mmCIF file of C-alpha atoms in Angstrom:
data_model
loop_
_atom_site.group_PDB
_atom_site.id
_atom_site.type_symbol
_atom_site.label_atom_id
_atom_site.label_comp_id
_atom_site.label_asym_id
_atom_site.label_seq_id
_atom_site.Cartn_x
_atom_site.Cartn_y
_atom_site.Cartn_z
ATOM 1 C CA MET Y 1 0.000 0.000 0.000
ATOM 2 C CA LYS Y 2 2.759 2.429 0.922
ATOM 3 C CA LYS Y 3 4.635 1.967 -2.356
ATOM 4 C CA LYS Y 4 1.445 2.596 -4.306
ATOM 5 C CA SER Y 5 0.626 5.794 -2.396
ATOM 6 C CA GLN Y 6 4.195 7.029 -2.896
ATOM 7 C CA LYS Y 7 3.864 6.466 -6.647
ATOM 8 C CA ILE Y 8 0.603 8.440 -6.668
ATOM 9 C CA ASP Y 9 2.313 11.254 -4.741
ATOM 10 C CA LEU Y 10 5.120 11.338 -7.320
ATOM 11 C CA ASP Y 11 2.574 11.462 -10.145
ATOM 12 C CA LEU Y 12 0.800 14.326 -8.394
ATOM 13 C CA LEU Y 13 4.102 16.189 -7.974
ATOM 14 C CA LYS Y 14 4.899 15.743 -11.675
ATOM 15 C CA HIS Y 15 1.431 17.001 -12.592
ATOM 16 C CA TRP Y 16 1.782 19.907 -10.128
ATOM 17 C CA LYS Y 17 5.036 20.996 -11.823
ATOM 18 C CA ARG Y 18 3.226 21.015 -15.181
ATOM 19 C CA VAL Y 19 0.429 23.233 -13.847
ATOM 20 C CA SER Y 20 0.791 26.862 -14.895
ATOM 21 C CA THR Y 21 1.744 29.523 -12.346
ATOM 22 C CA LYS Y 22 -1.699 31.098 -12.709
ATOM 23 C CA GLY Y 23 -3.311 27.759 -11.888
ATOM 24 C CA LYS Y 24 -1.188 27.518 -8.725
ATOM 25 C CA LEU Y 25 -2.182 31.040 -7.702
ATOM 26 C CA ASP Y 26 -5.867 30.256 -8.268
ATOM 27 C CA TRP Y 27 -5.506 27.109 -6.137
ATOM 28 C CA LEU Y 28 -3.727 29.089 -3.412
ATOM 29 C CA GLU Y 29 -6.450 31.746 -3.455
ATOM 30 C CA SER Y 30 -9.115 29.042 -3.143
ATOM 31 C CA ALA Y 31 -7.250 27.418 -0.239
ATOM 32 C CA LEU Y 32 -6.928 30.759 1.566
ATOM 33 C CA TYR Y 33 -10.593 31.554 0.899
ATOM 34 C CA PHE Y 34 -11.797 28.223 2.297
ATOM 35 C CA GLY Y 35 -9.449 28.655 5.262
ATOM 36 C CA LYS Y 36 -11.079 32.013 6.019
ATOM 37 C CA MET Y 37 -14.551 30.511 5.651
ATOM 38 C CA LYS Y 38 -13.658 27.734 8.118
ATOM 39 C CA ARG Y 39 -12.336 30.279 10.629
ATOM 40 C CA PHE Y 40 -15.460 32.395 10.162
ATOM 41 C CA SER Y 41 -17.767 29.427 10.814
ATOM 42 C CA HIS Y 42 -15.720 28.533 13.914
ATOM 43 C CA ASP Y 43 -16.030 32.111 15.207
ATOM 44 C CA LYS Y 44 -19.792 32.025 14.616
ATOM 45 C CA ARG Y 45 -20.182 28.968 16.877
ATOM 46 C CA LYS Y 46 -18.488 30.675 19.853
#
């Protein structure tokens, strides 16, 4: 199982390197946005 997951990780890294810089920025923006949303929902519960 471990060897298989490592191979998948390597494939993902290769794919990630092929992704354009703009694509990476869009992904980063999405990650930051969802992170803010999660924090906001946590604050709402308090």
